[in-house]
C-alpha cells in the first residue's frame, strides 16, 4: 500500500491517535476492520514514525547534473533523429541440466538478433 495514500487523505496522518489512524487506514485500503493486514500497516506505520522528522523541509527532486562529479568529462547525451524499434523477447527454455543447451540458445540469439547491423 505505501503510506502516500494516507497522506493524500490526511496530511497530518502522523499526528492521529490510534483510533483515528486505524479509521484512516480502513478508509484508504477498503479492508475489513478485523483484517490482519490493517494491524500490520498500523504497527509498521507507528514504528517508522519514530524515525521521521516531520519538521524538516521536504527535499525537492535532485538534478542529475549536480550528482555528477565536477571533474567528470561525460558528454551530454544527444538523441539522434531516426526511426528506432524496440522489441521484447520472452523465452520458454526447455527443462535441462545440460549447460550446452542454454549456451546454444543464447549463442544463436546473439548471432541472429543482437547484431549491430
Short mmCIF file of C-alpha atoms in Angstrom, two decimals:
data_model
loop_
_atom_site.label_atom_id
_atom_site.label_comp_id
_atom_site.label_asym_id
_atom_site.label_seq_id
_atom_site.Cartn_x
_atom_site.Cartn_y
_atom_site.Cartn_z
CA UNK A 1 0.00 0.00 0.00
CA UNK A 2 2.67 2.51 0.93
CA UNK A 3 1.73 5.46 3.08
CA UNK A 4 1.22 8.02 0.33
CA UNK A 5 -2.50 7.23 0.26
CA UNK A 6 -2.81 8.04 3.95
CA UNK A 7 -1.21 11.43 3.44
CA UNK A 8 -3.33 12.15 0.37
CA UNK A 9 -6.41 11.88 2.59
CA UNK A 10 -4.92 13.48 5.71
CA UNK A 11 -1.61 15.33 5.54
CA UNK A 12 -1.30 15.06 9.32
CA UNK A 13 -1.74 11.27 9.46
CA UNK A 14 1.29 11.05 11.73
CA UNK A 15 -0.49 13.17 14.36
CA UNK A 16 -3.61 10.98 14.55
CA UNK A 17 -4.42 8.85 17.57
CA UNK A 18 -4.66 5.08 17.27
CA UNK A 19 -8.41 5.00 16.64
CA UNK A 20 -8.33 7.78 14.04
CA UNK A 21 -5.30 6.27 12.31
CA UNK A 22 -6.99 2.89 12.10
CA UNK A 23 -10.07 4.57 10.62
CA UNK A 24 -7.89 6.28 8.04
CA UNK A 25 -6.18 3.01 7.10
CA UNK A 26 -9.57 1.32 6.76
CA UNK A 27 -10.82 4.18 4.59
CA UNK A 28 -7.79 4.19 2.29
CA UNK A 29 -7.36 0.43 1.94
CA UNK A 30 -11.01 -0.59 1.96
CA UNK A 31 -10.07 -3.57 4.13
CA UNK A 32 -12.28 -5.08 6.83
CA UNK A 33 -11.84 -3.93 10.44
CA UNK A 34 -10.64 -7.38 11.54
CA UNK A 35 -8.19 -7.91 8.66
CA UNK A 36 -4.68 -8.72 9.91
CA UNK A 37 -3.15 -6.52 7.20
CA UNK A 38 -4.70 -3.46 8.85
CA UNK A 39 -2.92 -4.25 12.12
CA UNK A 40 0.36 -4.81 10.30
CA UNK A 41 0.04 -1.49 8.45
CA UNK A 42 -0.67 0.31 11.71
CA UNK A 43 2.22 -1.25 13.62
CA UNK A 44 4.66 -0.60 10.77
CA UNK A 45 3.47 3.00 10.37
CA UNK A 46 3.89 3.64 14.09
CA UNK A 47 7.38 2.11 14.12
CA UNK A 48 8.52 4.12 11.08
CA UNK A 49 7.03 7.28 12.55
CA UNK A 50 9.70 7.14 15.25
CA UNK A 51 12.44 7.61 12.64
CA UNK A 52 10.80 10.51 10.80
CA UNK A 53 11.42 14.23 11.21
CA UNK A 54 8.12 15.86 10.34
CA UNK A 55 9.51 19.35 10.88
CA UNK A 56 12.27 19.02 8.27
CA UNK A 57 11.84 20.81 4.95
CA UNK A 58 10.90 18.42 2.15
CA UNK A 59 13.64 17.59 -0.31
CA UNK A 60 12.96 18.51 -3.90
CA UNK A 61 13.85 16.40 -6.91
CA UNK A 62 17.57 16.10 -7.37
CA UNK A 63 19.19 17.43 -10.51
CA UNK A 64 21.21 14.59 -12.10
CA UNK A 65 23.82 17.15 -13.19
CA UNK A 66 24.52 18.01 -9.54
CA UNK A 67 25.17 14.38 -8.66
CA UNK A 68 27.89 14.02 -11.31
CA UNK A 69 31.43 14.69 -10.06
CA UNK A 70 32.66 18.09 -11.22
CA UNK A 71 35.78 16.63 -12.82
CA UNK A 72 33.80 14.15 -14.93
CA UNK A 73 34.21 14.60 -18.67
CA UNK A 74 30.95 12.91 -19.63
CA UNK A 75 29.44 14.44 -22.75
CA UNK A 76 25.72 15.20 -22.65
CA UNK A 77 23.53 12.56 -24.23
CA UNK A 78 22.05 13.72 -27.52
CA UNK A 79 19.11 11.93 -29.08
CA UNK A 80 19.71 11.06 -32.70
CA UNK A 81 16.85 11.59 -35.14
CA UNK A 82 15.64 8.50 -36.94
CA UNK A 83 13.38 5.53 -36.63
CA UNK A 84 14.05 3.15 -33.75
CA UNK A 85 12.26 -0.08 -32.93
CA UNK A 86 12.32 -1.85 -29.60
CA UNK A 87 11.29 -5.43 -29.01
CA UNK A 88 10.79 -7.80 -26.15
CA UNK A 89 11.69 -11.46 -26.33
CA UNK A 90 10.14 -13.96 -23.94
CA UNK A 91 11.96 -17.27 -23.77
CA UNK A 92 10.42 -20.50 -22.61
CA UNK A 93 13.52 -22.56 -22.00
CA UNK A 94 13.36 -26.34 -22.01
CA UNK A 95 13.97 -28.11 -18.72
CA UNK A 96 17.55 -29.30 -18.88
CA UNK A 97 20.59 -29.64 -16.69
CA UNK A 98 22.88 -29.64 -19.74
CA UNK A 99 24.52 -26.21 -19.91
CA UNK A 100 25.32 -26.73 -23.61
CA UNK A 101 21.61 -26.46 -24.44
CA UNK A 102 21.43 -23.00 -22.92
CA UNK A 103 24.76 -21.93 -24.41
CA UNK A 104 23.49 -22.89 -27.88
CA UNK A 105 20.23 -20.96 -27.40
CA UNK A 106 21.94 -17.78 -26.22
CA UNK A 107 24.69 -18.04 -28.83
CA UNK A 108 22.03 -18.22 -31.52
CA UNK A 109 20.22 -15.21 -30.05
CA UNK A 110 23.44 -13.22 -30.00
CA UNK A 111 24.34 -14.12 -33.57
CA UNK A 112 20.90 -13.60 -35.07
CA UNK A 113 19.09 -10.98 -33.02
CA UNK A 114 21.63 -8.88 -31.19
CA UNK A 115 23.76 -7.92 -34.14
CA UNK A 116 24.73 -4.29 -34.52
CA UNK A 117 23.75 -4.12 -38.24
#
